[in-house]
Coordinates of C-alpha atoms in Angstrom, one line a residue:
M1 CA 119.9 82.0 96.4
S2 CA 120.9 79.4 98.1
V3 CA 118.6 76.5 99.0
I4 CA 120.0 73.7 101.4
L5 CA 118.1 71.0 103.5
G6 CA 118.8 70.0 106.3
I7 CA 118.1 66.3 107.6
S8 CA 118.3 64.6 111.3
I9 CA 118.2 61.1 110.8
A10 CA 117.9 60.1 114.9
H11 CA 115.2 58.6 117.1
N12 CA 113.3 62.0 116.7
G13 CA 114.4 63.1 113.3
G14 CA 113.4 66.0 111.4
V15 CA 114.2 67.9 107.9
A16 CA 114.6 71.6 107.8
L17 CA 115.4 74.3 105.1
V18 CA 118.2 77.1 105.3
C19 CA 118.4 79.7 103.0
N20 CA 121.0 82.2 102.7
G21 CA 122.5 81.7 106.0
Q22 CA 118.7 81.9 108.1
V23 CA 116.2 79.0 109.0
K24 CA 113.7 79.4 106.7
I25 CA 111.5 76.6 107.7
A26 CA 111.9 72.6 110.5
I27 CA 109.6 69.7 110.8
Q28 CA 109.8 66.9 112.9
A29 CA 109.3 63.7 111.4
E30 CA 106.4 62.7 114.2
R31 CA 103.9 65.9 113.1
I32 CA 103.6 64.7 109.8
S33 CA 103.7 60.7 111.5
R34 CA 101.5 61.1 114.7
K35 CA 103.9 58.2 115.9
K36 CA 106.0 60.3 119.2
R37 CA 109.7 60.1 118.8
Q38 CA 109.9 59.1 115.5
H39 CA 112.7 57.7 114.2
L40 CA 114.3 58.8 110.1
Y41 CA 116.6 56.1 109.2
L42 CA 118.3 57.1 105.4
G43 CA 117.6 55.6 102.9
R44 CA 114.3 54.0 104.6
D45 CA 110.7 55.6 105.2
I46 CA 110.9 57.0 101.9
E47 CA 107.2 58.5 101.8
L48 CA 107.3 59.9 105.4
M49 CA 110.8 61.8 104.0
K50 CA 108.8 63.0 101.3
N51 CA 106.6 64.4 102.9
C52 CA 108.4 65.8 105.8
V53 CA 110.4 67.3 102.5
Q54 CA 107.5 68.7 100.8
Y55 CA 105.5 70.3 103.7
C56 CA 109.4 72.5 103.8
L57 CA 109.4 73.1 99.8
N58 CA 105.7 73.9 99.9
A59 CA 105.5 76.4 103.2
T60 CA 108.6 78.4 101.4
G61 CA 107.7 78.2 97.9
F62 CA 110.8 76.3 96.7
K63 CA 110.8 73.6 94.3
Y64 CA 113.2 70.3 94.1
S65 CA 115.2 72.3 91.4
D66 CA 115.8 74.9 93.8
I67 CA 118.3 72.8 96.4
E68 CA 121.8 73.0 96.0
S69 CA 122.5 70.8 99.1
I70 CA 122.1 68.8 101.8
G71 CA 123.3 68.6 104.9
I72 CA 123.0 64.9 107.4
S73 CA 123.6 64.3 110.2
T74 CA 123.4 61.0 112.2
H75 CA 123.5 60.0 115.5
K76 CA 124.6 56.4 114.8
N77 CA 126.6 54.6 112.2
V78 CA 127.3 57.0 109.2
K79 CA 125.8 55.4 106.1
K80 CA 126.4 57.3 103.1
I81 CA 124.3 56.7 99.8
N82 CA 124.5 58.2 96.2
N83 CA 123.2 60.6 94.7
L84 CA 120.1 58.9 93.2
D85 CA 118.6 57.1 96.0
L86 CA 119.2 60.3 98.4
F87 CA 116.9 62.2 95.4
K88 CA 114.5 59.3 95.5
F89 CA 114.5 59.6 99.1
I90 CA 113.5 63.1 99.6
G91 CA 111.1 62.7 96.6
G92 CA 112.6 64.4 93.6
V93 CA 115.5 65.6 92.1
P94 CA 117.9 69.5 92.6
K95 CA 119.1 70.4 88.9
K96 CA 122.1 72.1 90.1
Y97 CA 123.4 70.4 92.7
I98 CA 126.3 70.3 94.7
E99 CA 127.8 68.1 97.1
T100 CA 125.7 66.2 100.0
Y101 CA 127.6 67.1 103.8
Y102 CA 127.8 64.1 106.3
V103 CA 127.9 66.3 109.4
P104 CA 129.2 64.6 112.7
H105 CA 126.2 64.6 115.2
H106 CA 128.1 66.6 118.1
F107 CA 129.4 68.8 115.6
S108 CA 125.5 69.2 114.4
H109 CA 124.6 70.5 118.0
M110 CA 126.5 72.9 117.7
E111 CA 126.3 74.7 114.6
Y112 CA 122.5 75.1 116.0
I113 CA 123.1 76.8 118.7
V114 CA 125.4 79.1 117.6
H115 CA 123.2 80.1 115.1
Y116 CA 121.0 81.8 117.7
G117 CA 124.0 83.6 119.5
N118 CA 124.8 86.7 118.1
L119 CA 128.4 85.4 117.2
K120 CA 129.4 85.7 120.7
P121 CA 132.3 84.1 121.4
G122 CA 132.7 81.5 123.6
I123 CA 131.8 77.6 125.1
V124 CA 129.8 75.3 123.2
L125 CA 129.2 72.2 125.9
V126 CA 127.1 70.1 124.0
I127 CA 125.6 66.6 126.3
D128 CA 123.3 63.6 125.2
G129 CA 122.9 59.7 125.1
S130 CA 125.4 59.2 122.3
G131 CA 126.6 60.2 118.9
S132 CA 129.5 60.1 116.4
R133 CA 131.3 56.7 116.5
E134 CA 134.8 57.9 116.7
K135 CA 135.9 55.0 113.6
D136 CA 132.8 56.7 111.2
R137 CA 135.5 59.9 111.1
H138 CA 136.8 59.3 107.9
F139 CA 133.4 59.0 106.7
F140 CA 132.5 62.6 106.9
N141 CA 133.2 65.6 104.6
V142 CA 132.5 68.3 107.5
K143 CA 135.6 67.9 109.4
E144 CA 135.7 69.2 113.2
E145 CA 139.2 71.5 114.1
H146 CA 140.8 70.5 117.1
H147 CA 142.0 72.6 119.2
L148 CA 146.4 72.7 120.2
E149 CA 145.2 72.3 124.0
M150 CA 142.3 70.1 123.7
I151 CA 140.9 68.1 126.4
N152 CA 140.9 63.9 124.9
H153 CA 139.7 61.4 126.3
I154 CA 138.9 59.3 122.8
N155 CA 138.5 55.9 122.6
F156 CA 138.3 54.6 119.0
F157 CA 135.6 52.3 119.8
G158 CA 133.4 55.0 121.2
R159 CA 130.7 57.5 120.5
E160 CA 131.0 60.7 121.4
V161 CA 129.2 61.6 124.8
I162 CA 130.1 64.6 125.8
S163 CA 131.7 67.0 123.7
A164 CA 133.1 71.0 124.2
Y165 CA 133.7 73.4 121.5
W166 CA 135.6 76.9 121.5
F167 CA 133.7 79.3 119.3
D168 CA 135.3 82.6 118.1
G169 CA 132.3 84.1 116.5
S170 CA 133.3 83.0 113.1
K171 CA 134.7 79.1 113.6
S172 CA 134.8 76.9 116.2
S173 CA 137.6 74.1 117.1
L174 CA 136.8 71.4 119.5
I175 CA 138.7 71.8 123.1
Y176 CA 136.8 68.8 124.5
R177 CA 135.5 65.4 124.2
F178 CA 134.5 62.5 126.2
S179 CA 133.9 59.5 124.0
P180 CA 134.1 56.2 126.1
S181 CA 134.1 52.8 123.9
H182 CA 130.2 51.4 123.5
L183 CA 131.5 47.7 123.7
I184 CA 129.8 45.9 125.7
S185 CA 132.7 43.7 126.4
D186 CA 134.5 46.8 127.6
K187 CA 135.3 46.6 130.9
S188 CA 133.8 49.9 132.0
N189 CA 130.5 48.8 131.0
E190 CA 130.3 45.6 132.3
D191 CA 126.8 44.9 134.1
G192 CA 126.1 47.7 132.2
N193 CA 122.6 46.3 130.0
S194 CA 123.7 47.8 126.7
F195 CA 124.4 51.1 128.5
F196 CA 127.9 52.5 128.7
Q197 CA 129.8 55.1 130.0
S198 CA 127.2 59.0 129.4
I199 CA 125.0 60.9 131.7
G200 CA 122.3 60.5 128.7
H201 CA 122.5 57.3 129.2
Y202 CA 122.2 57.7 132.8
W203 CA 119.0 59.1 132.5
E204 CA 118.1 56.8 130.0
W205 CA 118.4 54.4 132.6
A206 CA 116.7 55.7 135.1
S207 CA 113.6 56.7 133.1
L208 CA 113.6 52.7 132.5
Y209 CA 113.7 52.2 136.0
C210 CA 111.2 54.9 137.2
C211 CA 108.7 55.2 134.4
G212 CA 109.5 51.5 132.4
S213 CA 111.1 53.8 129.7
L214 CA 113.8 54.7 128.0
D215 CA 111.9 58.2 127.2
E216 CA 110.7 59.5 130.1
A217 CA 113.6 61.9 131.3
G218 CA 111.4 64.8 131.7
K219 CA 109.2 62.5 134.7
V220 CA 112.3 61.7 136.3
M221 CA 113.2 65.7 136.4
G222 CA 109.9 66.4 137.8
L223 CA 110.0 63.2 140.0
A224 CA 113.6 64.4 141.9
A225 CA 111.9 67.1 143.8
F226 CA 110.2 65.3 145.6
G227 CA 113.8 63.6 147.1
E228 CA 115.8 64.1 149.5
K229 CA 119.4 64.1 149.9
N230 CA 120.0 61.9 152.9
G231 CA 117.8 59.4 151.2
I232 CA 119.9 58.9 148.2
N233 CA 123.0 56.3 148.1
K234 CA 126.1 57.6 150.2
N235 CA 128.5 55.8 146.7
E236 CA 128.5 58.4 143.9
I237 CA 127.1 56.5 140.9
L238 CA 128.0 59.5 138.9
S239 CA 131.6 61.5 138.8
I240 CA 134.0 63.3 137.2
S241 CA 137.5 63.0 137.8
N242 CA 139.9 66.3 137.8
N243 CA 140.7 65.6 134.1
G244 CA 137.3 65.4 132.9
K245 CA 137.1 61.8 132.2
L246 CA 134.0 60.7 133.3
N247 CA 132.9 57.4 135.5
L248 CA 129.4 56.0 135.2
N249 CA 129.2 52.9 138.3
F250 CA 127.3 49.6 137.0
Q251 CA 128.5 47.9 139.7
Q252 CA 127.1 50.1 141.7
I253 CA 123.7 50.7 140.2
K254 CA 123.3 46.8 140.2
K255 CA 124.3 46.6 143.8
T256 CA 121.6 48.9 144.8
F257 CA 118.6 49.2 143.0
K258 CA 116.6 46.5 143.0
K259 CA 112.9 48.2 142.5
P260 CA 112.3 48.5 139.1
N261 CA 109.0 50.2 138.2
I262 CA 108.1 48.0 135.2
L263 CA 104.4 48.7 135.3
D264 CA 104.7 52.4 135.1
L265 CA 102.8 52.8 138.2
D266 CA 102.5 56.5 139.2
L267 CA 105.6 57.2 142.0
S268 CA 103.4 60.3 143.7
N269 CA 104.0 58.2 147.4
S270 CA 107.4 56.4 146.5
K271 CA 109.5 57.8 148.3
H272 CA 112.3 55.3 146.8
H273 CA 111.7 56.2 143.0
Q274 CA 112.0 59.4 144.1
N275 CA 115.2 59.6 145.8
V276 CA 116.6 57.7 143.2
A277 CA 115.4 60.7 140.2
F278 CA 117.2 63.1 143.0
Q279 CA 120.3 61.4 142.9
V280 CA 120.5 61.2 139.6
Q281 CA 119.5 65.1 139.3
S282 CA 121.6 66.0 141.7
E283 CA 124.7 63.9 140.4
T284 CA 124.0 65.2 136.9
E285 CA 124.2 69.1 138.0
N286 CA 127.7 68.0 140.4
V287 CA 129.3 66.4 136.9
I288 CA 128.1 69.5 134.4
L289 CA 129.6 72.3 137.6
K290 CA 132.7 70.9 138.0
L291 CA 133.3 69.9 133.9
L292 CA 132.6 74.1 133.8
G293 CA 135.2 74.6 135.7
I294 CA 137.6 72.4 134.2
L295 CA 136.9 74.2 130.3
K296 CA 135.9 77.9 131.7
K297 CA 139.7 78.1 133.5
K298 CA 141.2 76.7 130.4
Y299 CA 139.3 79.2 127.8
P300 CA 138.3 82.1 130.2
T301 CA 135.0 83.3 128.7
D302 CA 131.2 85.2 129.8
T303 CA 129.4 83.1 127.3
L304 CA 128.0 79.4 127.2
Y305 CA 126.0 77.7 124.7
L306 CA 124.1 74.7 125.8
S307 CA 123.0 72.1 123.3
G308 CA 122.1 68.2 122.9
G309 CA 119.3 66.2 124.9
V310 CA 120.8 66.7 128.6
A311 CA 120.8 70.8 127.7
L312 CA 116.4 70.3 128.1
N313 CA 117.3 69.1 131.7
V314 CA 115.9 73.3 133.2
V315 CA 116.4 72.1 136.6
A316 CA 120.9 71.9 135.7
N317 CA 120.3 75.1 133.2
E318 CA 119.6 76.8 136.5
K319 CA 122.0 75.8 138.8
I320 CA 124.4 77.0 136.2
K321 CA 122.5 79.6 135.9
N322 CA 122.5 80.5 139.3
S323 CA 126.3 79.7 139.5
N324 CA 128.0 82.3 138.2
L325 CA 130.2 80.9 136.1
F326 CA 128.3 83.0 132.8
K327 CA 127.1 86.0 132.4
N328 CA 125.7 84.8 129.0
L329 CA 124.0 81.5 128.8
I330 CA 122.9 80.5 125.2
L331 CA 120.0 78.4 124.5
N332 CA 117.2 77.3 122.2
G333 CA 114.1 75.1 122.5
S334 CA 115.0 72.2 119.6
V335 CA 118.4 71.6 121.6
E336 CA 117.3 67.5 121.5
D337 CA 118.3 65.5 117.7
N338 CA 115.4 67.2 116.0
G339 CA 117.8 70.8 115.6
T340 CA 120.9 68.9 114.2
A341 CA 118.5 69.1 111.4
I342 CA 118.9 72.8 110.8
G343 CA 122.8 72.3 112.1
A344 CA 123.5 70.2 109.6
G345 CA 121.5 72.2 107.0
L346 CA 123.7 75.3 108.6
S347 CA 127.3 73.2 108.3
A348 CA 126.0 72.4 104.4
S349 CA 125.5 76.5 103.9
L350 CA 128.6 77.2 105.7
N351 CA 130.9 74.4 104.2
L352 CA 129.7 76.0 100.2
G353 CA 131.0 79.3 101.7
Y354 CA 127.7 81.3 102.2
K355 CA 128.4 83.7 104.9
R356 CA 127.6 82.6 108.5
N357 CA 123.9 84.6 109.9
T358 CA 122.3 84.3 113.0
S359 CA 118.5 84.8 114.3
P360 CA 116.8 85.8 117.1
I361 CA 115.9 82.5 119.4
T362 CA 112.7 81.1 118.6
D363 CA 111.5 77.7 118.1
Y364 CA 108.2 78.3 115.2
Y365 CA 109.2 77.0 112.1
G366 CA 106.1 75.2 111.1
R367 CA 104.3 76.7 108.4
Q368 CA 101.2 78.7 108.7
Y369 CA 97.4 77.5 107.5
N370 CA 95.3 79.3 106.1
N371 CA 91.3 79.5 106.8
E372 CA 90.4 77.6 103.7
E373 CA 92.4 74.6 105.2
I374 CA 91.0 75.1 108.8
M375 CA 87.1 75.1 107.0
E376 CA 88.0 72.1 104.7
A377 CA 89.0 70.2 108.0
L378 CA 86.2 71.5 109.8
S379 CA 84.1 70.1 107.8
L380 CA 84.9 66.7 108.5
H381 CA 83.4 67.1 111.8
D382 CA 80.0 67.9 113.6
F383 CA 80.5 70.5 115.9
S384 CA 79.5 74.6 116.2
Y385 CA 81.7 76.7 115.3
K386 CA 81.7 80.9 115.3
I387 CA 84.1 83.0 113.0
L388 CA 85.3 86.0 115.2
T389 CA 87.6 89.0 115.1
K390 CA 90.5 88.5 116.0
K391 CA 89.7 91.0 119.6
E392 CA 86.7 88.6 120.5
I393 CA 88.8 86.1 120.4
F394 CA 91.2 87.0 122.9
E395 CA 88.0 88.3 124.8
F396 CA 86.0 85.3 124.9
A397 CA 88.9 82.7 125.4
A398 CA 90.4 85.2 128.7
D399 CA 86.5 84.7 129.9
L400 CA 86.1 81.1 129.5
I401 CA 89.7 81.0 131.4
S402 CA 88.3 83.2 134.5
K403 CA 85.2 80.3 134.2
E404 CA 87.9 77.7 134.2
K405 CA 87.5 76.1 131.1
V406 CA 90.1 74.7 129.6
L407 CA 90.9 75.2 125.9
G408 CA 93.2 74.0 122.9
W409 CA 94.9 76.7 121.1
F410 CA 96.2 76.7 117.4
Q411 CA 97.6 79.5 115.7
G412 CA 100.4 80.5 113.5
G413 CA 103.3 78.2 112.4
S414 CA 104.5 75.0 114.7
E415 CA 106.7 74.7 117.3
F416 CA 109.7 72.7 115.8
G417 CA 111.0 71.8 119.6
P418 CA 109.2 69.4 122.2
R419 CA 107.8 71.9 124.5
A420 CA 104.7 73.9 122.5
L421 CA 105.2 77.8 123.6
G422 CA 101.6 79.4 122.9
N423 CA 100.7 78.3 119.2
R424 CA 99.9 74.3 119.5
S425 CA 99.4 74.4 123.8
I426 CA 96.4 74.0 125.9
F427 CA 95.3 77.2 128.2
A428 CA 94.0 76.9 131.0
N429 CA 93.5 78.9 134.4
P430 CA 97.1 79.1 136.8
T431 CA 95.2 80.5 139.5
S432 CA 92.3 77.6 139.9
S433 CA 92.6 74.5 142.7
I434 CA 90.9 72.9 139.8
T435 CA 93.1 73.3 136.6
K436 CA 95.8 70.2 137.4
H437 CA 93.5 68.1 139.1
V438 CA 91.3 68.3 135.4
L439 CA 94.1 68.2 133.2
D440 CA 95.8 65.3 135.4
H441 CA 92.4 63.2 134.9
Y442 CA 91.0 63.8 132.1
M443 CA 93.0 65.9 129.8
K444 CA 96.6 64.9 129.9
C445 CA 96.6 61.9 132.2
R446 CA 99.4 62.7 133.3
D447 CA 101.5 61.2 137.0
R448 CA 100.2 63.3 139.7
Y449 CA 104.1 64.6 140.5
R450 CA 104.2 65.9 137.1
P451 CA 104.5 70.0 137.1
Y452 CA 102.6 72.1 134.4
A453 CA 104.6 75.2 133.1
P454 CA 102.9 79.1 133.0
V455 CA 103.6 81.4 129.9
V456 CA 103.6 85.2 131.4
I457 CA 104.5 88.3 129.4
E458 CA 107.4 89.5 129.8
E459 CA 107.4 92.7 131.7
Y460 CA 105.9 91.2 133.7
A461 CA 107.3 87.7 134.7
N462 CA 109.6 89.5 137.6
Q463 CA 106.6 90.4 139.8
Y464 CA 105.3 86.8 139.6
F465 CA 108.8 84.8 139.0
D466 CA 112.3 84.8 140.7
I467 CA 113.5 86.0 136.9
D468 CA 115.3 88.7 135.9
T469 CA 115.6 87.7 131.9
S470 CA 114.1 86.5 129.7
S471 CA 112.7 82.7 128.6
P472 CA 110.9 83.0 125.9
V473 CA 111.8 79.0 125.1
M474 CA 110.6 77.5 128.2
M475 CA 114.7 76.7 129.3
R476 CA 114.6 77.9 132.7
N477 CA 113.6 77.4 136.1
V478 CA 112.6 79.4 138.5
K479 CA 110.9 80.1 142.2
V480 CA 107.3 81.2 142.1
I481 CA 106.9 84.1 144.6
D482 CA 102.9 84.0 143.6
K483 CA 101.6 82.1 145.9
N484 CA 98.1 82.5 143.7
L485 CA 99.8 80.7 141.1
I486 CA 98.7 77.2 142.3
A487 CA 98.7 75.2 139.3
I488 CA 101.6 76.1 137.6
T489 CA 103.6 76.0 141.3
H490 CA 105.8 72.4 141.7
F491 CA 106.4 70.7 144.6
D492 CA 110.0 72.7 145.3
G493 CA 108.0 76.1 145.0
T494 CA 109.0 76.8 141.2
A495 CA 108.3 76.4 137.6
R496 CA 109.3 76.2 134.0
V497 CA 108.9 79.5 133.0
Q498 CA 108.3 80.9 129.1
T499 CA 108.2 84.7 129.3
V500 CA 106.8 86.3 125.4
N501 CA 106.7 89.7 124.4
K502 CA 105.1 91.6 121.6
K503 CA 107.7 91.0 118.9
E504 CA 107.9 87.2 119.6
N505 CA 104.2 86.6 119.2
E506 CA 101.7 89.3 119.1
T507 CA 99.1 86.9 119.0
L508 CA 99.7 85.2 122.6
Y509 CA 100.8 88.4 123.5
S510 CA 97.3 90.0 123.5
L511 CA 96.0 87.1 124.4
L512 CA 97.7 87.3 128.0
L513 CA 96.7 91.0 128.5
E514 CA 93.8 89.6 128.3
V515 CA 93.8 87.1 130.2
K516 CA 95.0 90.1 133.0
K517 CA 92.3 92.2 132.7
K518 CA 89.8 88.8 133.9
I519 CA 91.7 87.2 136.2
G520 CA 94.0 89.6 137.6
C521 CA 97.6 88.4 136.4
P522 CA 98.8 87.7 132.2
I523 CA 99.6 84.8 132.6
L524 CA 98.4 81.2 131.7
L525 CA 98.5 77.4 132.3
N526 CA 101.0 76.3 128.8
T527 CA 100.8 72.4 128.2
S528 CA 101.2 70.6 124.6
F529 CA 97.8 69.9 122.8
N530 CA 98.3 66.6 122.2
L531 CA 96.5 63.0 123.5
P532 CA 98.4 60.8 126.0
G533 CA 101.0 59.2 124.2
E534 CA 101.1 61.1 120.9
P535 CA 102.9 64.1 119.5
I536 CA 101.9 67.3 119.7
I537 CA 99.5 68.5 117.3
E538 CA 100.8 70.2 113.5
S539 CA 97.9 70.8 111.5
P540 CA 93.8 72.0 112.1
H541 CA 93.1 68.1 111.3
D542 CA 95.7 66.8 114.3
A543 CA 93.8 69.8 116.5
L544 CA 90.3 68.9 115.9
S545 CA 91.0 64.9 116.0
S546 CA 92.7 65.5 119.5
F547 CA 89.4 67.8 120.4
S548 CA 86.8 65.3 118.8
R549 CA 88.5 62.2 120.8
G550 CA 89.5 64.3 124.0
Y551 CA 87.6 66.3 127.1
L552 CA 88.9 70.0 126.0
D553 CA 85.9 72.4 126.7
Y554 CA 86.7 74.6 123.7
L555 CA 88.8 75.2 120.6
I556 CA 89.9 77.6 118.7
L557 CA 91.7 77.9 115.5
E558 CA 93.3 81.2 114.3
N559 CA 89.7 83.1 114.6
I560 CA 87.6 80.3 114.7
L561 CA 86.1 79.5 118.5
I562 CA 85.4 75.6 117.8
S563 CA 82.8 73.8 120.8
R564 CA 81.0 70.8 121.4
E565 CA 77.5 72.5 121.9

C-alpha cells in the first residue's frame, strides 16, 4: 500500500494524502489557520503544516511511519530542503521513505485535472497568474516530456503562465507553453508595475483597479455582466497572435485607465468600472478561444481538460462549452493552487511506478466530524438545540426555507476548493424577493452587483436552467429559464449552477426533495458558510463561532438543530 503526501506551496496552499493512486483526503491551510488565502512556505509555518498533515493522517488512520513519499509543488522559486528538515516540517518521521518529488507548478495542475477524466485522451490547458521559473527546471526531479511539434514561447528568464499538454490516456507531453520574462526591466513589462504578460495578471490588475485588492477576480467577473460592448476601449489590451504568443499592452492600460477604486466602493452604479470588467472578461474569452482553436487544429480531439486559477472563470468556461470546439469539457472544483497538492501527490505516485487511477468529479475531500465532537463544541456556547432524525432535519429545514429563514448547513466532509457545494453552505429561498437583500446587508455583506448561486437536483435542472449536462462542482454559468428564481438570477439572466444527484450527495439531494414539496422547486440558494473576510468554515467549532458572530436564523450541524431562542 502506497501512502503519499502532496503539498502545495502556494498563496492558497494545501495538503493532500494519496493512497494507491486515489485521493483520500485534502485540506486547504486556510481552513486550519482561519486566514483567507493562507500561504504555505516550505520550511516555514511549521505548526500550520504539522496541523494540516495531522488532519490528513488522523482522518485516514495512517501514521507518519506509513508515508512513502512526498510530492511538492511550488508556484514560485524552488527551494529544496533535506529530509531531516522536511520531516520536521511535516511533524514526523516516515520509516520506509523512498523519495521527495519536486513537481513543476503547471505539471501539478495538469496531473490534478486528468485524474477526473476517466483516462480520456485530450488537450489539457492550464492558465493562471504564473507558475514555475524556467531557470529552475533543473531543480525538478519530475520532468515534463516535450512534444516534437510543441509550440514554444519560452523565455529563459520567464515563468510559465499558459501551458498545454497532450494527454494520451496514460502519459502527457507538453504541446504549448508561454513563459514570458518576469523581469521588470524587460521591455514587454514596461509600465507593468510588477505585472507581466499573463492572463492571470490581467485579472489581478483588474481586481486591483476595480476592487482595491489583487484577490477579487470573482467580483470582477460578476461586475462584467453590467458592462456594455460599446463602452469598452477600442484598442485591445489583451490579444494573442496566430502562433499563440500572448500580448498584454501595459502602455494602453496606463494611458486609458485612471480611476482606480482604491477604497473598494460598491460599483453597482459605476459604468466605468463595469465596462472595464466587461473588456477584461471579453478579451479573456477571445484569447482563450483563439488559443484553443490553434491547439485543436494541430492536435485534433473532442476532449478538453481545464485547470489553473483562470479555469474558475465560469463565464469563459461556458463560452468554451458553447463554442462546440469540444464535446467533453472536464473541470473540477480545485483547479486553483490548492489543487496542486493533489496533483503533486498523484505525480509522486506515478513516478514511484504505481498505477494511474481515476476518480469521479468531486471536491468533498474533508474529514467527517462525529456527534461527540459537535456536542463538545456546542458545550462552549449557550444556544438552544434539538437532536432530530435525518428525516426530521430535512422537513424542518425545508419548512424554514419556505418561511424565508436563512440556514447555516454543516454536513459530512468539507469541500476542498473555494466553492461551497452543500456541505459547508448557507442556504436560503431562491424564489424570495428579500433573500438577496438580507444576505447582502446582514450576513455576507456583499456588493449589490454580486450574484448568488443555486443548487438543483440534477434530473430537474433542465426545467429551470438551460443546461444539458451535470455541473457537480459549480463550474458552469447558464441561462435561468424560470423567472421565479429571482434571488439566484444575475443581471444578465444567468446563474453559476450546481447540480446534485443522490450518488454524489444523498443528504443534500434528500433536502432538496423536501424543499420541492414546500416551495415548488428542488432548488436552494447556496453560498459559502463564512463571515466576510474569513475562509469557509471547516469544523463544528468554526460553524458555531460564525453563527454566534453573525445573523443566520438557524444552524444545522449534522442532525442537530441550533437556534438563538
